[in-house]
């Protein structure tokens, strides 16, 4: 079973996370309603089991909570993927949401990189700072060993843009982690 269970405690956040690449229940409590909504969408479209409980320093703002969840989710993804043998590795997805259209292309290459090109027309979505999506994606990419490119082609509503980004990440991750072969998906012989 490709699963991982992690806990991480710092002076800023306390995180408990269980991830399964084989599916399962989704239960997310970060203290930021919109972030829960995004992570739930990501897990659902990613075909992932995800249990996540976070106590963050939200009296400061959401930055530590969102970035640290990205770190721990990325670490869990890396652990669950193991030696990455036989995975499809690459995937991409265009996802619209109402007036917004977003795109994700990714590669579980073990070469972390983020390209993020999405303007957010509104600075806040509920209690969630729109600028935190890029921080989350960077932390997730760096810690999971993912080359991740995301782009918003157009959109007027930051909720729709952000949701299309998280859904496209989920759809692409679901495809990329599928085991379709037996060897390592690299001409180098190792990922
Ligand atoms: Mn929504």
mmCIF file of C-alpha atoms and ligand atoms in Angstrom:
data_model
loop_
_atom_site.group_PDB
_atom_site.id
_atom_site.type_symbol
_atom_site.label_atom_id
_atom_site.label_comp_id
_atom_site.label_asym_id
_atom_site.label_seq_id
_atom_site.Cartn_x
_atom_site.Cartn_y
_atom_site.Cartn_z
ATOM 1 C CA UNK A 1 0.000 0.000 0.000
ATOM 2 C CA UNK A 2 1.351 3.409 -0.947
ATOM 3 C CA UNK A 3 0.590 5.361 2.203
ATOM 4 C CA UNK A 4 2.312 7.709 4.627
ATOM 5 C CA UNK A 5 1.527 8.996 8.080
ATOM 6 C CA UNK A 6 3.368 12.079 9.337
ATOM 7 C CA UNK A 7 3.287 14.464 12.239
ATOM 8 C CA UNK A 8 5.195 17.733 12.410
ATOM 9 C CA UNK A 9 5.268 20.179 15.301
ATOM 10 C CA UNK A 10 6.945 23.578 15.317
ATOM 11 C CA UNK A 11 6.337 26.760 17.288
ATOM 12 C CA UNK A 12 4.011 27.827 14.461
ATOM 13 C CA UNK A 13 2.024 24.738 13.534
ATOM 14 C CA UNK A 14 1.060 21.269 14.725
ATOM 15 C CA UNK A 15 0.167 18.947 11.845
ATOM 16 C CA UNK A 16 -1.076 15.348 11.695
ATOM 17 C CA UNK A 17 -1.493 13.889 8.221
ATOM 18 C CA UNK A 18 -2.336 10.513 6.719
ATOM 19 C CA UNK A 19 -2.117 10.116 2.941
ATOM 20 C CA UNK A 20 -3.027 7.151 0.743
ATOM 21 C CA UNK A 21 -2.428 7.010 -3.002
ATOM 22 C CA UNK A 22 -4.922 4.142 -3.155
ATOM 23 C CA UNK A 23 -7.885 6.282 -2.102
ATOM 24 C CA UNK A 24 -9.920 6.357 1.081
ATOM 25 C CA UNK A 25 -11.721 8.903 3.206
ATOM 26 C CA UNK A 26 -11.086 12.633 3.057
ATOM 27 C CA UNK A 27 -11.250 14.616 6.300
ATOM 28 C CA UNK A 28 -9.493 17.984 6.398
ATOM 29 C CA UNK A 29 -9.406 20.493 9.262
ATOM 30 C CA UNK A 30 -6.863 23.308 8.950
ATOM 31 C CA UNK A 31 -8.779 26.073 10.677
ATOM 32 C CA UNK A 32 -9.116 27.957 7.363
ATOM 33 C CA UNK A 33 -12.428 27.098 5.716
ATOM 34 C CA UNK A 34 -11.444 27.909 2.146
ATOM 35 C CA UNK A 35 -8.172 25.969 2.469
ATOM 36 C CA UNK A 36 -10.133 22.927 3.696
ATOM 37 C CA UNK A 37 -12.366 23.337 0.632
ATOM 38 C CA UNK A 38 -9.299 23.377 -1.674
ATOM 39 C CA UNK A 39 -7.528 20.415 -0.072
ATOM 40 C CA UNK A 40 -10.743 18.399 -0.114
ATOM 41 C CA UNK A 41 -11.148 19.123 -3.846
ATOM 42 C CA UNK A 42 -7.493 18.230 -4.478
ATOM 43 C CA UNK A 43 -7.811 14.906 -2.628
ATOM 44 C CA UNK A 44 -11.145 14.049 -4.251
ATOM 45 C CA UNK A 45 -9.946 14.656 -7.810
ATOM 46 C CA UNK A 46 -6.577 13.118 -6.975
ATOM 47 C CA UNK A 47 -8.230 9.861 -5.899
ATOM 48 C CA UNK A 48 -6.392 10.220 -2.590
ATOM 49 C CA UNK A 49 -7.212 9.271 0.955
ATOM 50 C CA UNK A 50 -6.371 12.290 3.110
ATOM 51 C CA UNK A 51 -6.814 12.891 6.814
ATOM 52 C CA UNK A 52 -5.374 16.188 7.966
ATOM 53 C CA UNK A 53 -5.598 17.930 11.312
ATOM 54 C CA UNK A 54 -3.817 21.246 11.858
ATOM 55 C CA UNK A 55 -3.408 23.621 14.769
ATOM 56 C CA UNK A 56 -1.743 26.687 13.287
ATOM 57 C CA UNK A 57 -0.921 30.182 14.503
ATOM 58 C CA UNK A 58 -3.894 31.723 12.725
ATOM 59 C CA UNK A 59 -3.748 34.653 15.158
ATOM 60 C CA UNK A 60 -0.741 35.727 13.034
ATOM 61 C CA UNK A 61 -2.268 34.871 9.659
ATOM 62 C CA UNK A 62 -2.669 31.812 7.444
ATOM 63 C CA UNK A 63 0.826 31.798 5.996
ATOM 64 C CA UNK A 64 2.506 29.302 8.331
ATOM 65 C CA UNK A 65 -0.477 26.965 8.247
ATOM 66 C CA UNK A 66 -0.737 26.870 4.454
ATOM 67 C CA UNK A 67 2.990 26.605 3.782
ATOM 68 C CA UNK A 68 3.536 23.941 6.471
ATOM 69 C CA UNK A 69 0.662 21.833 5.146
ATOM 70 C CA UNK A 70 2.346 22.039 1.735
ATOM 71 C CA UNK A 71 5.599 20.821 3.297
ATOM 72 C CA UNK A 72 4.032 17.882 5.148
ATOM 73 C CA UNK A 73 1.748 16.876 2.260
ATOM 74 C CA UNK A 74 4.784 16.964 -0.039
ATOM 75 C CA UNK A 75 6.840 14.833 2.377
ATOM 76 C CA UNK A 76 3.971 12.357 2.660
ATOM 77 C CA UNK A 77 3.632 12.177 -1.127
ATOM 78 C CA UNK A 78 7.355 11.503 -1.455
ATOM 79 C CA UNK A 79 7.235 8.759 1.178
ATOM 80 C CA UNK A 80 4.099 7.149 -0.287
ATOM 81 C CA UNK A 81 5.629 7.113 -3.786
ATOM 82 C CA UNK A 82 8.655 5.186 -2.499
ATOM 83 C CA UNK A 83 11.033 4.288 -5.359
ATOM 84 C CA UNK A 84 8.464 5.563 -7.912
ATOM 85 C CA UNK A 85 8.803 2.341 -9.900
ATOM 86 C CA UNK A 86 6.293 1.952 -12.707
ATOM 87 C CA UNK A 87 4.486 5.256 -12.209
ATOM 88 C CA UNK A 88 3.183 7.111 -15.241
ATOM 89 C CA UNK A 89 5.194 10.079 -13.931
ATOM 90 C CA UNK A 90 3.937 12.861 -16.277
ATOM 91 C CA UNK A 91 0.436 14.295 -16.523
ATOM 92 C CA UNK A 92 -1.403 17.497 -17.334
ATOM 93 C CA UNK A 93 -4.907 18.874 -16.978
ATOM 94 C CA UNK A 94 -6.892 21.904 -18.132
ATOM 95 C CA UNK A 95 -9.740 22.605 -15.720
ATOM 96 C CA UNK A 96 -12.345 25.339 -16.122
ATOM 97 C CA UNK A 97 -14.466 26.748 -13.333
ATOM 98 C CA UNK A 98 -17.125 29.120 -14.544
ATOM 99 C CA UNK A 99 -15.242 32.036 -16.166
ATOM 100 C CA UNK A 100 -11.764 30.797 -15.101
ATOM 101 C CA UNK A 101 -9.501 28.387 -17.003
ATOM 102 C CA UNK A 102 -6.414 26.891 -15.344
ATOM 103 C CA UNK A 103 -3.738 24.425 -16.384
ATOM 104 C CA UNK A 104 -1.332 22.115 -14.555
ATOM 105 C CA UNK A 105 1.527 20.101 -16.069
ATOM 106 C CA UNK A 106 3.651 17.999 -13.745
ATOM 107 C CA UNK A 107 6.394 15.408 -13.547
ATOM 108 C CA UNK A 108 7.208 13.322 -10.450
ATOM 109 C CA UNK A 109 10.824 13.607 -11.532
ATOM 110 C CA UNK A 110 12.449 14.040 -8.116
ATOM 111 C CA UNK A 111 13.650 17.372 -9.569
ATOM 112 C CA UNK A 112 11.658 19.938 -7.597
ATOM 113 C CA UNK A 113 10.662 23.041 -9.531
ATOM 114 C CA UNK A 114 7.686 25.383 -9.538
ATOM 115 C CA UNK A 115 6.514 27.681 -12.316
ATOM 116 C CA UNK A 116 3.401 29.514 -11.173
ATOM 117 C CA UNK A 117 1.653 32.067 -13.343
ATOM 118 C CA UNK A 118 -1.738 33.042 -11.931
ATOM 119 C CA UNK A 119 -2.865 36.562 -11.089
ATOM 120 C CA UNK A 120 -5.414 36.781 -8.287
ATOM 121 C CA UNK A 121 -7.925 39.588 -8.871
ATOM 122 C CA UNK A 122 -9.005 39.680 -5.183
ATOM 123 C CA UNK A 123 -6.485 39.550 -2.306
ATOM 124 C CA UNK A 124 -8.671 37.523 0.079
ATOM 125 C CA UNK A 125 -11.010 34.517 -0.292
ATOM 126 C CA UNK A 126 -12.801 34.324 3.043
ATOM 127 C CA UNK A 127 -9.988 34.036 5.617
ATOM 128 C CA UNK A 128 -7.523 32.775 2.986
ATOM 129 C CA UNK A 129 -4.947 35.107 1.410
ATOM 130 C CA UNK A 130 -4.997 34.548 -2.360
ATOM 131 C CA UNK A 131 -1.196 34.831 -2.494
ATOM 132 C CA UNK A 132 -0.821 31.681 -0.356
ATOM 133 C CA UNK A 133 -1.657 29.317 -3.213
ATOM 134 C CA UNK A 134 1.758 29.898 -4.785
ATOM 135 C CA UNK A 135 3.428 29.290 -1.376
ATOM 136 C CA UNK A 136 1.519 26.030 -0.948
ATOM 137 C CA UNK A 137 2.404 24.823 -4.438
ATOM 138 C CA UNK A 138 6.096 25.648 -3.962
ATOM 139 C CA UNK A 139 6.244 23.787 -0.638
ATOM 140 C CA UNK A 140 4.399 20.797 -2.110
ATOM 141 C CA UNK A 141 6.626 20.637 -5.210
ATOM 142 C CA UNK A 142 9.899 21.022 -3.312
ATOM 143 C CA UNK A 143 9.027 18.423 -0.688
ATOM 144 C CA UNK A 144 7.466 15.819 -2.993
ATOM 145 C CA UNK A 145 10.143 15.953 -5.692
ATOM 146 C CA UNK A 146 7.778 17.357 -8.276
ATOM 147 C CA UNK A 147 8.334 19.536 -11.319
ATOM 148 C CA UNK A 148 5.132 21.578 -11.276
ATOM 149 C CA UNK A 149 3.904 24.146 -13.784
ATOM 150 C CA UNK A 150 0.610 25.948 -13.211
ATOM 151 C CA UNK A 151 -1.029 28.674 -15.213
ATOM 152 C CA UNK A 152 -4.285 30.590 -15.161
ATOM 153 C CA UNK A 153 -5.241 31.522 -18.712
ATOM 154 C CA UNK A 154 -8.082 33.805 -17.663
ATOM 155 C CA UNK A 155 -10.536 34.375 -14.858
ATOM 156 C CA UNK A 156 -12.080 37.169 -12.814
ATOM 157 C CA UNK A 157 -12.854 35.511 -9.500
ATOM 158 C CA UNK A 158 -10.011 34.431 -7.201
ATOM 159 C CA UNK A 159 -12.173 31.666 -5.667
ATOM 160 C CA UNK A 160 -12.791 30.162 -9.113
ATOM 161 C CA UNK A 161 -9.165 30.568 -10.217
ATOM 162 C CA UNK A 162 -7.788 28.982 -7.045
ATOM 163 C CA UNK A 163 -10.297 26.150 -7.124
ATOM 164 C CA UNK A 164 -9.501 25.384 -10.787
ATOM 165 C CA UNK A 165 -5.787 25.295 -9.888
ATOM 166 C CA UNK A 166 -6.297 22.835 -7.018
ATOM 167 C CA UNK A 167 -8.644 20.652 -9.103
ATOM 168 C CA UNK A 168 -6.202 20.555 -12.014
ATOM 169 C CA UNK A 169 -3.438 19.587 -9.594
ATOM 170 C CA UNK A 170 -5.616 16.751 -8.305
ATOM 171 C CA UNK A 171 -6.576 15.473 -11.756
ATOM 172 C CA UNK A 172 -2.937 15.512 -12.901
ATOM 173 C CA UNK A 173 -1.599 13.877 -9.719
ATOM 174 C CA UNK A 174 -4.170 11.077 -10.002
ATOM 175 C CA UNK A 175 -2.926 10.215 -13.482
ATOM 176 C CA UNK A 176 0.790 10.676 -12.797
ATOM 177 C CA UNK A 177 0.952 8.345 -9.766
ATOM 178 C CA UNK A 178 -0.833 5.477 -11.538
ATOM 179 C CA UNK A 179 1.363 2.403 -11.844
ATOM 180 C CA UNK A 180 1.451 1.570 -15.542
ATOM 181 C CA UNK A 181 4.754 -0.301 -15.842
ATOM 182 C CA UNK A 182 7.238 -2.316 -13.843
ATOM 183 C CA UNK A 183 10.526 -0.461 -14.277
ATOM 184 C CA UNK A 184 11.555 3.076 -13.414
ATOM 185 C CA UNK A 185 10.052 5.579 -15.867
ATOM 186 C CA UNK A 186 13.362 7.208 -16.786
ATOM 187 C CA UNK A 187 16.048 6.698 -19.418
ATOM 188 C CA UNK A 188 18.480 7.295 -16.547
ATOM 189 C CA UNK A 189 17.118 4.230 -14.739
ATOM 190 C CA UNK A 190 16.433 6.091 -11.517
ATOM 191 C CA UNK A 191 14.093 8.826 -10.258
HETATM 192 MN MN1 LIG B 1 -15.786 26.572 -4.370
#
